[in-house]
Amino acid sequence: MTRLTIFLFFFTLSTMAQITVSGRVFDEKNKPFSKAIVSNGREKVYTDAQGNYTIQAKLFDILEFSVESEYKGYKMNKQYYFVIKNIPHQKYKVQLDSDVIYKYFVDPYTLSFSFYLDDSKVEKSNEEAFKERVRNGEFYTYEIRTWDEMPKEIEQISMYNVFVYTQDYYNEHIKDKQK
């Protein structure tokens, strides 16, 4: 009986962390884009004939929308969706075309999240394990800031910056400043 209970507990935790993102992908003439690729970094799915897709994601994933090769003679630009809300079902409509000016600066640094624990930057080599700890609710609270909301003294290299706090640090340094 204990084994079954433990298994169900872990199964529930792992399914609660999943977020379903779905929507449609269109071309520049607003027609459904079939066989576009949607990737969460771990798996990829293709849009159907109507441009519809559904993919599982986790908080702090970056979804990439692209095509495998040139489309009608044009190299298509990639689009990105940052999963910054822990909402189970999210919708995102994408338009892929050859003349899109990037919404985001697409380089390895800005197309990412940066994580800070009690105002100390988490090393890139530890980020994946740290993300899982945040997703599992190990810390007291967190807040997400865009790069233009960052204090000037902090290097601004990521699109989104996630500040994670332990309860003691939050009560001592953050709580009183917000009043």
GROMACS .gro file of N, CA and C in nm:
model
  537
    1MET      N    1   0.082  -0.120   0.000
    1MET     CA    2   0.000   0.000   0.000
    1MET      C    3   0.086   0.126   0.000
    2THR      N    4   0.196   0.126   0.075
    2THR     CA    5   0.284   0.241   0.080
    2THR      C    6   0.344   0.271  -0.057
    3ARG      N    7   0.386   0.168  -0.130
    3ARG     CA    8   0.444   0.188  -0.262
    3ARG      C    9   0.345   0.254  -0.357
    4LEU      N   10   0.221   0.211  -0.352
    4LEU     CA   11   0.118   0.269  -0.439
    4LEU      C   12   0.097   0.416  -0.405
    5THR      N   13   0.092   0.448  -0.278
    5THR     CA   14   0.072   0.586  -0.235
    5THR      C   15   0.187   0.673  -0.281
    6ILE      N   16   0.309   0.628  -0.265
    6ILE     CA   17   0.426   0.704  -0.308
    6ILE      C   18   0.423   0.724  -0.459
    7PHE      N   19   0.392   0.620  -0.533
    7PHE     CA   20   0.386   0.630  -0.678
    7PHE      C   21   0.281   0.732  -0.721
    8LEU      N   22   0.163   0.728  -0.662
    8LEU     CA   23   0.058   0.822  -0.697
    8LEU      C   24   0.097   0.965  -0.662
    9PHE      N   25   0.165   0.983  -0.551
    9PHE     CA   26   0.211   1.115  -0.510
    9PHE      C   27   0.307   1.172  -0.612
   10PHE      N   28   0.408   1.095  -0.655
   10PHE     CA   29   0.504   1.142  -0.754
   10PHE      C   30   0.439   1.162  -0.890
   11PHE      N   31   0.344   1.076  -0.926
   11PHE     CA   32   0.274   1.090  -1.052
   11PHE      C   33   0.195   1.221  -1.053
   12THR      N   34   0.130   1.253  -0.944
   12THR     CA   35   0.054   1.377  -0.934
   12THR      C   36   0.146   1.498  -0.945
   13LEU      N   37   0.260   1.495  -0.877
   13LEU     CA   38   0.354   1.607  -0.886
   13LEU      C   39   0.404   1.627  -1.028
   14SER      N   40   0.439   1.519  -1.096
   14SER     CA   41   0.493   1.533  -1.230
   14SER      C   42   0.388   1.581  -1.329
   15THR      N   43   0.263   1.542  -1.311
   15THR     CA   44   0.161   1.588  -1.404
   15THR      C   45   0.119   1.731  -1.373
   16MET      N   46   0.129   1.775  -1.249
   16MET     CA   47   0.094   1.912  -1.216
   16MET      C   48   0.191   2.010  -1.279
   17ALA      N   49   0.315   1.970  -1.301
   17ALA     CA   50   0.416   2.059  -1.355
   17ALA      C   51   0.401   2.080  -1.505
   18GLN      N   52   0.320   1.998  -1.572
   18GLN     CA   53   0.303   2.009  -1.716
   18GLN      C   54   0.206   2.122  -1.752
   19ILE      N   55   0.240   2.193  -1.857
   19ILE     CA   56   0.157   2.299  -1.911
   19ILE      C   57   0.131   2.264  -2.057
   20THR      N   58   0.007   2.272  -2.099
   20THR     CA   59  -0.027   2.246  -2.238
   20THR      C   60  -0.036   2.379  -2.311
   21VAL      N   61   0.046   2.395  -2.414
   21VAL     CA   62   0.041   2.515  -2.498
   21VAL      C   63  -0.012   2.471  -2.634
   22SER      N   64  -0.114   2.539  -2.682
   22SER     CA   65  -0.171   2.505  -2.812
   22SER      C   66  -0.206   2.631  -2.887
   23GLY      N   67  -0.226   2.616  -3.016
   23GLY     CA   68  -0.261   2.732  -3.098
   23GLY      C   69  -0.252   2.699  -3.245
   24ARG      N   70  -0.236   2.803  -3.324
   24ARG     CA   71  -0.227   2.787  -3.469
   24ARG      C   72  -0.109   2.866  -3.521
   25VAL      N   73  -0.051   2.814  -3.628
   25VAL     CA   74   0.059   2.881  -3.696
   25VAL      C   75   0.010   2.920  -3.835
   26PHE      N   76   0.034   3.045  -3.873
   26PHE     CA   77  -0.008   3.098  -4.002
   26PHE      C   78   0.113   3.146  -4.081
   27ASP      N   79   0.096   3.155  -4.213
   27ASP     CA   80   0.202   3.214  -4.295
   27ASP      C   81   0.174   3.363  -4.311
   28GLU      N   82   0.255   3.430  -4.392
   28GLU     CA   83   0.243   3.575  -4.406
   28GLU      C   84   0.113   3.620  -4.473
   29LYS      N   85   0.044   3.528  -4.539
   29LYS     CA   86  -0.085   3.561  -4.602
   29LYS      C   87  -0.202   3.518  -4.514
   30ASN      N   88  -0.171   3.486  -4.389
   30ASN     CA   89  -0.269   3.446  -4.288
   30ASN      C   90  -0.339   3.313  -4.323
   31LYS      N   91  -0.267   3.226  -4.394
   31LYS     CA   92  -0.317   3.092  -4.425
   31LYS      C   93  -0.253   2.994  -4.328
   32PRO      N   94  -0.325   2.889  -4.289
   32PRO     CA   95  -0.268   2.790  -4.197
   32PRO      C   96  -0.136   2.734  -4.250
   33PHE      N   97  -0.040   2.721  -4.161
   33PHE     CA   98   0.094   2.674  -4.196
   33PHE      C   99   0.106   2.530  -4.148
   34SER      N  100   0.102   2.435  -4.240
   34SER     CA  101   0.114   2.294  -4.201
   34SER      C  102   0.261   2.254  -4.196
   35LYS      N  103   0.290   2.158  -4.112
   35LYS     CA  104   0.424   2.100  -4.095
   35LYS      C  105   0.527   2.198  -4.040
   36ALA      N  106   0.482   2.302  -3.971
   36ALA     CA  107   0.576   2.386  -3.897
   36ALA      C  108   0.619   2.308  -3.774
   37ILE      N  109   0.738   2.334  -3.725
   37ILE     CA  110   0.793   2.262  -3.610
   37ILE      C  111   0.775   2.348  -3.485
   38VAL      N  112   0.726   2.285  -3.379
   38VAL     CA  113   0.716   2.349  -3.249
   38VAL      C  114   0.798   2.263  -3.153
   39SER      N  115   0.898   2.324  -3.088
   39SER     CA  116   0.987   2.248  -3.000
   39SER      C  117   0.995   2.313  -2.864
   40ASN      N  118   0.999   2.229  -2.760
   40ASN     CA  119   1.019   2.278  -2.623
   40ASN      C  120   1.162   2.252  -2.575
   41GLY      N  121   1.248   2.203  -2.664
   41GLY     CA  122   1.386   2.171  -2.629
   41GLY      C  123   1.405   2.025  -2.594
   42ARG      N  124   1.297   1.955  -2.564
   42ARG     CA  125   1.305   1.813  -2.531
   42ARG      C  126   1.235   1.728  -2.638
   43GLU      N  127   1.133   1.784  -2.698
   43GLU     CA  128   1.058   1.713  -2.803
   43GLU      C  129   1.010   1.816  -2.904
   44LYS      N  130   0.968   1.765  -3.021
   44LYS     CA  131   0.910   1.855  -3.119
   44LYS      C  132   0.784   1.794  -3.176
   45VAL      N  133   0.691   1.881  -3.213
   45VAL     CA  134   0.567   1.840  -3.278
   45VAL      C  135   0.553   1.921  -3.406
   46TYR      N  136   0.470   1.871  -3.496
   46TYR     CA  137   0.444   1.939  -3.622
   46TYR      C  138   0.300   1.988  -3.624
   47THR      N  139   0.279   2.102  -3.688
   47THR     CA  140   0.142   2.151  -3.703
   47THR      C  141   0.069   2.065  -3.805
   48ASP      N  142  -0.063   2.054  -3.787
   48ASP     CA  143  -0.144   1.975  -3.880
   48ASP      C  144  -0.180   2.060  -4.003
   49ALA      N  145  -0.265   2.007  -4.089
   49ALA     CA  146  -0.302   2.075  -4.214
   49ALA      C  147  -0.368   2.211  -4.189
   50GLN      N  148  -0.431   2.229  -4.074
   50GLN     CA  149  -0.494   2.357  -4.040
   50GLN      C  150  -0.401   2.448  -3.959
   51GLY      N  151  -0.276   2.407  -3.940
   51GLY     CA  152  -0.180   2.487  -3.865
   51GLY      C  153  -0.190   2.472  -3.715
   52ASN      N  154  -0.270   2.378  -3.666
   52ASN     CA  155  -0.289   2.359  -3.522
   52ASN      C  156  -0.173   2.280  -3.462
   53TYR      N  157  -0.142   2.312  -3.338
   53TYR     CA  158  -0.041   2.236  -3.264
   53TYR      C  159  -0.081   2.229  -3.117
   54THR      N  160  -0.029   2.130  -3.049
   54THR     CA  161  -0.039   2.116  -2.904
   54THR      C  162   0.091   2.055  -2.857
   55ILE      N  163   0.151   2.115  -2.755
   55ILE     CA  164   0.277   2.063  -2.702
   55ILE      C  165   0.277   2.080  -2.551
   56GLN      N  166   0.341   1.986  -2.482
   56GLN     CA  167   0.357   1.996  -2.337
   56GLN      C  168   0.481   2.081  -2.307
   57ALA      N  169   0.470   2.164  -2.207
   57ALA     CA  170   0.581   2.250  -2.168
   57ALA      C  171   0.589   2.255  -2.016
   58LYS      N  172   0.695   2.315  -1.968
   58LYS     CA  173   0.712   2.339  -1.826
   58LYS      C  174   0.736   2.488  -1.806
   59LEU      N  175   0.711   2.535  -1.687
   59LEU     CA  176   0.742   2.672  -1.652
   59LEU      C  177   0.889   2.698  -1.684
   60PHE      N  178   0.919   2.810  -1.746
   60PHE     CA  179   1.052   2.855  -1.787
   60PHE      C  180   1.103   2.786  -1.913
   61ASP      N  181   1.018   2.715  -1.986
   61ASP     CA  182   1.057   2.664  -2.118
   61ASP      C  183   1.050   2.778  -2.219
   62ILE      N  184   1.126   2.763  -2.327
   62ILE     CA  185   1.118   2.854  -2.440
   62ILE      C  186   1.078   2.770  -2.560
   63LEU      N  187   0.960   2.796  -2.614
   63LEU     CA  188   0.913   2.722  -2.731
   63LEU      C  189   0.966   2.790  -2.856
   64GLU      N  190   1.014   2.708  -2.949
   64GLU     CA  191   1.066   2.759  -3.075
   64GLU      C  192   0.976   2.714  -3.189
   65PHE      N  193   0.936   2.806  -3.274
   65PHE     CA  194   0.853   2.779  -3.391
   65PHE      C  195   0.940   2.799  -3.514
   66SER      N  196   0.948   2.696  -3.601
   66SER     CA  197   1.035   2.704  -3.718
   66SER      C  198   0.986   2.610  -3.827
   67VAL      N  199   1.058   2.607  -3.939
   67VAL     CA  200   1.033   2.512  -4.047
   67VAL      C  201   1.164   2.441  -4.076
   68GLU      N  202   1.156   2.317  -4.131
   68GLU     CA  203   1.277   2.238  -4.154
   68GLU      C  204   1.363   2.292  -4.266
   69SER      N  205   1.303   2.345  -4.369
   69SER     CA  206   1.381   2.394  -4.483
   69SER      C  207   1.316   2.521  -4.535
   70GLU      N  208   1.364   2.564  -4.649
   70GLU     CA  209   1.306   2.685  -4.707
   70GLU      C  210   1.161   2.661  -4.747
   71TYR      N  211   1.080   2.763  -4.732
   71TYR     CA  212   0.938   2.755  -4.761
   71TYR      C  213   0.908   2.851  -4.876
   72LYS      N  214   0.864   2.798  -4.988
   72LYS     CA  215   0.835   2.878  -5.108
   72LYS      C  216   0.953   2.968  -5.145
   73GLY      N  217   1.075   2.914  -5.130
   73GLY     CA  218   1.194   2.988  -5.168
   73GLY      C  219   1.245   3.087  -5.067
   74TYR      N  220   1.178   3.101  -4.953
   74TYR     CA  221   1.221   3.194  -4.850
   74TYR      C  222   1.270   3.118  -4.728
   75LYS      N  223   1.375   3.169  -4.668
   75LYS     CA  224   1.420   3.116  -4.539
   75LYS      C  225   1.331   3.179  -4.433
   76MET      N  226   1.261   3.098  -4.358
   76MET     CA  227   1.165   3.150  -4.260
   76MET      C  228   1.235   3.184  -4.128
   77ASN      N  229   1.196   3.295  -4.069
   77ASN     CA  230   1.249   3.333  -3.939
   77ASN      C  231   1.182   3.251  -3.830
   78LYS      N  232   1.254   3.228  -3.723
   78LYS     CA  233   1.199   3.155  -3.608
   78LYS      C  234   1.127   3.252  -3.516
   79GLN      N  235   1.027   3.202  -3.447
   79GLN     CA  236   0.957   3.279  -3.346
   79GLN      C  237   0.970   3.203  -3.213
   80TYR      N  238   0.959   3.276  -3.102
   80TYR     CA  239   0.978   3.215  -2.970
   80TYR      C  240   0.864   3.254  -2.877
   81TYR      N  241   0.832   3.163  -2.787
   81TYR     CA  242   0.731   3.187  -2.684
   81TYR      C  243   0.792   3.146  -2.551
   82PHE      N  244   0.798   3.239  -2.457
   82PHE     CA  245   0.852   3.213  -2.325
   82PHE      C  246   0.738   3.171  -2.232
   83VAL      N  247   0.751   3.055  -2.169
   83VAL     CA  248   0.648   3.008  -2.076
   83VAL      C  249   0.682   3.068  -1.939
   84ILE      N  250   0.614   3.180  -1.907
   84ILE     CA  251   0.645   3.251  -1.783
   84ILE      C  252   0.531   3.246  -1.682
   85LYS      N  253   0.420   3.185  -1.719
   85LYS     CA  254   0.308   3.171  -1.626
   85LYS      C  255   0.279   3.024  -1.604
   86ASN      N  256   0.252   2.989  -1.481
   86ASN     CA  257   0.223   2.850  -1.446
   86ASN      C  258   0.074   2.823  -1.460
   87ILE      N  259   0.023   2.843  -1.581
   87ILE     CA  260  -0.118   2.821  -1.612
   87ILE      C  261  -0.126   2.693  -1.693
   88PRO      N  262  -0.212   2.597  -1.654
   88PRO     CA  263  -0.214   2.465  -1.718
   88PRO      C  264  -0.240   2.466  -1.869
   89HIS      N  265  -0.325   2.557  -1.918
   89HIS     CA  266  -0.359   2.559  -2.061
   89HIS      C  267  -0.334   2.699  -2.115
   90GLN      N  268  -0.244   2.709  -2.212
   90GLN     CA  269  -0.210   2.838  -2.270
   90GLN      C  270  -0.229   2.833  -2.421
   91LYS      N  271  -0.267   2.945  -2.478
   91LYS     CA  272  -0.286   2.957  -2.624
   91LYS      C  273  -0.183   3.056  -2.677
   92TYR      N  274  -0.129   3.025  -2.796
   92TYR     CA  275  -0.035   3.116  -2.859
   92TYR      C  276  -0.047   3.104  -3.010
   93LYS      N  277  -0.085   3.213  -3.075
   93LYS     CA  278  -0.098   3.217  -3.220
   93LYS      C  279   0.032   3.272  -3.278
   94VAL      N  280   0.083   3.208  -3.382
   94VAL     CA  281   0.213   3.244  -3.439
   94VAL      C  282   0.197   3.274  -3.587
   95GLN      N  283   0.267   3.376  -3.633
   95GLN     CA  284   0.276   3.400  -3.776
   95GLN      C  285   0.422   3.386  -3.816
   96LEU      N  286   0.451   3.288  -3.900
   96LEU     CA  287   0.587   3.269  -3.952
   96LEU      C  288   0.593   3.331  -4.091
   97ASP      N  289   0.686   3.422  -4.110
   97ASP     CA  290   0.706   3.473  -4.245
   97ASP      C  291   0.851   3.510  -4.267
   98SER      N  292   0.883   3.541  -4.388
   98SER     CA  293   1.023   3.564  -4.424
   98SER      C  294   1.069   3.705  -4.396
   99ASP      N  295   0.978   3.795  -4.368
   99ASP     CA  296   1.014   3.935  -4.350
   99ASP      C  297   0.996   3.985  -4.207
  100VAL      N  298   0.981   3.894  -4.112
  100VAL     CA  299   0.959   3.934  -3.973
  100VAL      C  300   1.085   3.996  -3.916
  101ILE      N  301   1.070   4.110  -3.853
  101ILE     CA  302   1.179   4.167  -3.775
  101ILE      C  303   1.170   4.101  -3.639
  102TYR      N  304   1.280   4.046  -3.591
  102TYR     CA  305   1.277   3.970  -3.466
  102TYR      C  306   1.222   4.053  -3.352
  103LYS      N  307   1.129   3.994  -3.280
  103LYS     CA  308   1.078   4.057  -3.159
  103LYS      C  309   1.185   4.054  -3.051
  104TYR      N  310   1.267   3.952  -3.053
  104TYR     CA  311   1.369   3.931  -2.950
  104TYR      C  312   1.505   3.931  -3.016
  105PHE      N  313   1.605   3.977  -2.945
  105PHE     CA  314   1.741   3.965  -2.995
  105PHE      C  315   1.778   3.818  -2.985
  106VAL      N  316   1.802   3.754  -3.097
  106VAL     CA  317   1.821   3.610  -3.097
  106VAL      C  318   1.969   3.578  -3.087
  107ASP      N  319   2.015   3.561  -2.970
  107ASP     CA  320   2.149   3.510  -2.945
  107ASP      C  321   2.140   3.424  -2.820
  108PRO      N  322   2.243   3.344  -2.792
  108PRO     CA  323   2.232   3.248  -2.682
  108PRO      C  324   2.203   3.310  -2.545
  109TYR      N  325   2.236   3.437  -2.526
  109TYR     CA  326   2.217   3.497  -2.395
  109TYR      C  327   2.080   3.560  -2.380
  110THR      N  328   2.038   3.644  -2.474
  110THR     CA  329   1.910   3.712  -2.457
  110THR      C  330   1.793   3.617  -2.475
  111LEU      N  331   1.810   3.511  -2.551
  111LEU     CA  332   1.702   3.415  -2.570
  111LEU      C  333   1.708   3.311  -2.459
  112SER      N  334   1.692   3.360  -2.335
  112SER     CA  335   1.705   3.271  -2.221
  112SER      C  336   1.643   3.335  -2.097
  113PHE      N  337   1.645   3.257  -1.991
  113PHE     CA  338   1.611   3.305  -1.859
  113PHE      C  339   1.740   3.311  -1.779
  114SER      N  340   1.752   3.409  -1.690
  114SER     CA  341   1.860   3.410  -1.591
  114SER      C  342   1.793   3.393  -1.455
  115PHE      N  343   1.858   3.319  -1.368
  115PHE     CA  344   1.801   3.290  -1.237
  115PHE      C  345   1.890   3.347  -1.128
  116TYR      N  346   1.826   3.403  -1.025
  116TYR     CA  347   1.895   3.459  -0.910
  116TYR      C  348   1.831   3.400  -0.785
  117LEU      N  349   1.914   3.349  -0.695
  117LEU     CA  350   1.865   3.300  -0.566
  117LEU      C  351   1.910   3.398  -0.460
  118ASP      N  352   1.815   3.462  -0.395
  118ASP     CA  353   1.845   3.563  -0.294
  118ASP      C  354   1.947   3.664  -0.346
  119ASP      N  355   1.927   3.710  -0.468
  119ASP     CA  356   2.008   3.811  -0.537
  119ASP      C  357   2.147   3.766  -0.580
  120SER      N  358   2.176   3.636  -0.573
  120SER     CA  359   2.302   3.582  -0.627
  120SER      C  360   2.269   3.504  -0.754
  121LYS      N  361   2.342   3.532  -0.861
  121LYS     CA  362   2.315   3.467  -0.989
  121LYS      C  363   2.345   3.318  -0.981
  122VAL      N  364   2.254   3.238  -1.035
  122VAL     CA  365   2.272   3.093  -1.042
  122VAL      C  366   2.358   3.065  -1.165
  123GLU      N  367   2.462   2.985  -1.148
  123GLU     CA  368   2.551   2.952  -1.259
  123GLU      C  369   2.476   2.876  -1.367
  124LYS      N  370   2.511   2.903  -1.493
  124LYS     CA  371   2.447   2.834  -1.607
  124LYS      C  372   2.453   2.683  -1.592
  125SER      N  373   2.563   2.631  -1.541
  125SER     CA  374   2.579   2.485  -1.528
  125SER      C  375   2.480   2.425  -1.428
  126ASN      N  376   2.425   2.505  -1.340
  126ASN     CA  377   2.329   2.457  -1.239
  126ASN      C  378   2.184   2.494  -1.270
  127GLU      N  379   2.159   2.562  -1.383
  127GLU     CA  380   2.026   2.615  -1.410
  127GLU      C  381   1.916   2.511  -1.423
  128GLU      N  382   1.941   2.402  -1.494
  128GLU     CA  383   1.834   2.303  -1.515
  128GLU      C  384   1.788   2.243  -1.382
  129ALA      N  385   1.881   2.207  -1.297
  129ALA     CA  386   1.844   2.152  -1.166
  129ALA      C  387   1.773   2.259  -1.082
  130PHE      N  388   1.819   2.383  -1.092
  130PHE     CA  389   1.757   2.491  -1.017
  130PHE      C  390   1.614   2.516  -1.064
  131LYS      N  391   1.590   2.514  -1.196
  131LYS     CA  392   1.455   2.531  -1.250
  131LYS      C  393   1.360   2.427  -1.192
  132GLU      N  394   1.406   2.303  -1.185
  132GLU     CA  395   1.321   2.196  -1.130
  132GLU      C  396   1.289   2.224  -0.983
  133ARG      N  397   1.385   2.274  -0.909
  133ARG     CA  398   1.360   2.306  -0.768
  133ARG      C  399   1.254   2.415  -0.755
  134VAL      N  400   1.260   2.516  -0.842
  134VAL     CA  401   1.160   2.624  -0.839
  134VAL      C  402   1.023   2.569  -0.880
  135ARG      N  403   1.020   2.489  -0.988
  135ARG     CA  404   0.893   2.430  -1.035
  135ARG      C  405   0.828   2.345  -0.927
  136ASN      N  406   0.909   2.278  -0.847
  136ASN     CA  407   0.857   2.189  -0.742
  136ASN      C  408   0.820   2.264  -0.614
  137GLY      N  409   0.834   2.396  -0.613
  137GLY     CA  410   0.791   2.475  -0.498
  137GLY      C  411   0.885   2.471  -0.380
  138GLU      N  412   1.013   2.448  -0.405
  138GLU     CA  413   1.109   2.438  -0.296
  138GLU      C  414   1.138   2.572  -0.228
  139PHE      N  415   1.114   2.682  -0.297
  139PHE     CA  416   1.147   2.813  -0.242
  139PHE      C  417   1.021   2.889  -0.203
  140TYR      N  418   1.039   2.995  -0.127
  140TYR     CA  419   0.927   3.071  -0.073
  140TYR      C  420   0.846   3.141  -0.183
  141THR      N  421   0.913   3.216  -0.268
  141THR     CA  422   0.844   3.288  -0.375
  141THR      C  423   0.943   3.323  -0.485
  142TYR      N  424   0.891   3.367  -0.598
  142TYR     CA  425   0.976   3.417  -0.705
  142TYR      C  426   0.902   3.527  -0.781
  143GLU      N  427   0.979   3.608  -0.851
  143GLU     CA  428   0.922   3.710  -0.938
  143GLU      C  429   1.000   3.711  -1.069
  144ILE      N  430   0.932   3.747  -1.176
  144ILE     CA  431   0.994   3.750  -1.308
  144ILE      C  432   0.999   3.895  -1.355
  145ARG      N  433   1.118   3.935  -1.401
  145ARG     CA  434   1.135   4.070  -1.454
  145ARG      C  435   1.190   4.061  -1.597
  146THR      N  436   1.144   4.151  -1.682
  146THR     CA  437   1.202   4.159  -1.816
  146THR      C  438   1.334   4.233  -1.806
  147TRP      N  439   1.412   4.226  -1.911
  147TRP     CA  440   1.545   4.288  -1.903
  147TRP      C  441   1.539   4.439  -1.888
  148ASP      N  442   1.432   4.505  -1.932
  148ASP     CA  443   1.424   4.650  -1.913
  148ASP      C  444   1.377   4.688  -1.773
  149GLU      N  445   1.335   4.591  -1.692
  149GLU     CA  446   1.296   4.615  -1.553
  149GLU      C  447   1.410   4.587  -1.455
  150MET      N  448   1.525   4.550  -1.509
  150MET     CA  449   1.637   4.512  -1.423
  150MET      C  450   1.709   4.635  -1.368
  151PRO      N  451   1.760   4.624  -1.244
  151PRO     CA  452   1.842   4.733  -1.190
  151PRO      C  453   1.967   4.752  -1.277
  152LYS      N  454   2.012   4.873  -1.290
  152LYS     CA  455   2.126   4.905  -1.377
  152LYS      C  456   2.254   4.831  -1.337
  153GLU      N  457   2.270   4.801  -1.209
  153GLU     CA  458   2.393   4.736  -1.163
  153GLU      C  459   2.400   4.587  -1.196
  154ILE      N  460   2.290   4.528  -1.241
  154ILE     CA  461   2.289   4.386  -1.276
  154ILE      C  462   2.300   4.374  -1.427
  155GLU      N  463   2.392   4.290  -1.471
  155GLU     CA  464   2.414   4.268  -1.614
  155GLU      C  465   2.285   4.220  -1.680
  156GLN      N  466   2.247   4.284  -1.787
  156GLN     CA  467   2.121   4.255  -1.854
  156GLN      C  468   2.145   4.171  -1.979
  157ILE      N  469   2.149   4.039  -1.963
  157ILE     CA  470   2.179   3.955  -2.077
  157ILE      C  471   2.065   3.862  -2.116
  158SER      N  472   1.963   3.850  -2.034
  158SER     CA  473   1.854   3.757  -2.063
  158SER      C  474   1.724   3.832  -2.086
  159MET      N  475   1.637   3.770  -2.165
  159MET     CA  476   1.505   3.828  -2.191
  159MET      C  477   1.425   3.838  -2.061
  160TYR      N  478   1.428   3.730  -1.982
  160TYR     CA  479   1.357   3.727  -1.854
  160TYR      C  480   1.453   3.689  -1.743
  161ASN      N  481   1.436   3.754  -1.629
  161ASN     CA  482   1.518   3.728  -1.511
  161ASN      C  483   1.426   3.684  -1.399
  162VAL      N  484   1.457   3.570  -1.341
  162VAL     CA  485   1.373   3.510  -1.238
  162VAL      C  486   1.444   3.524  -1.104
  163PHE      N  487   1.384   3.602  -1.014
  163PHE     CA  488   1.439   3.622  -0.881
  163PHE      C  489   1.365   3.531  -0.784
  164VAL      N  490   1.438   3.438  -0.726
  164VAL     CA  491   1.383   3.336  -0.638
  164VAL      C  492   1.431   3.366  -0.496
  165TYR      N  493   1.340   3.354  -0.400
  165TYR     CA  494   1.375   3.392  -0.262
  165TYR      C  495   1.341   3.281  -0.163
  166THR      N  496   1.431   3.264  -0.066
  166THR     CA  497   1.399   3.182   0.050
  166THR      C  498   1.313   3.270   0.141
  167GLN      N  499   1.241   3.211   0.232
  167GLN     CA  500   1.151   3.289   0.318
  167GLN      C  501   1.228   3.387   0.405
  168ASP      N  502   1.339   3.344   0.465
  168ASP     CA  503   1.417   3.433   0.552
  168ASP      C  504   1.468   3.554   0.475
  169TYR      N  505   1.525   3.532   0.357
  169TYR     CA  506   1.577   3.642   0.277
  169TYR      C  507   1.465   3.737   0.236
  170TYR      N  508   1.354   3.682   0.192
  170TYR     CA  509   1.240   3.763   0.150
  170TYR      C  510   1.192   3.852   0.266
  171ASN      N  511   1.174   3.793   0.383
  171ASN     CA  512   1.125   3.869   0.499
  171ASN      C  513   1.223   3.978   0.540
  172GLU      N  514   1.353   3.951   0.529
  172GLU     CA  515   1.454   4.046   0.573
  172GLU      C  516   1.482   4.156   0.470
  173HIS      N  517   1.482   4.123   0.341
  173HIS     CA  518   1.529   4.219   0.240
  173HIS      C  519   1.422   4.270   0.143
  174ILE      N  520   1.319   4.196   0.120
  174ILE     CA  521   1.224   4.230   0.014
  174ILE      C  522   1.091   4.282   0.069
  175LYS      N  523   1.037   4.214   0.166
  175LYS     CA  524   0.903   4.242   0.217
  175LYS      C  525   0.885   4.389   0.257
  176ASP      N  526   0.977   4.444   0.333
  176ASP     CA  527   0.964   4.582   0.381
  176ASP      C  528   0.980   4.684   0.268
  177LYS      N  529   1.058   4.652   0.165
  177LYS     CA  530   1.079   4.745   0.054
  177LYS      C  531   0.955   4.758  -0.033
  178GLN      N  532   0.867   4.658  -0.031
  178GLN     CA  533   0.749   4.661  -0.116
  178GLN      C  534   0.634   4.740  -0.055
  179LYS      N  535   0.646   4.781   0.068
  179LYS     CA  536   0.537   4.856   0.134
  179LYS      C  537   0.538   5.001   0.093
   0.00000   0.00000   0.00000
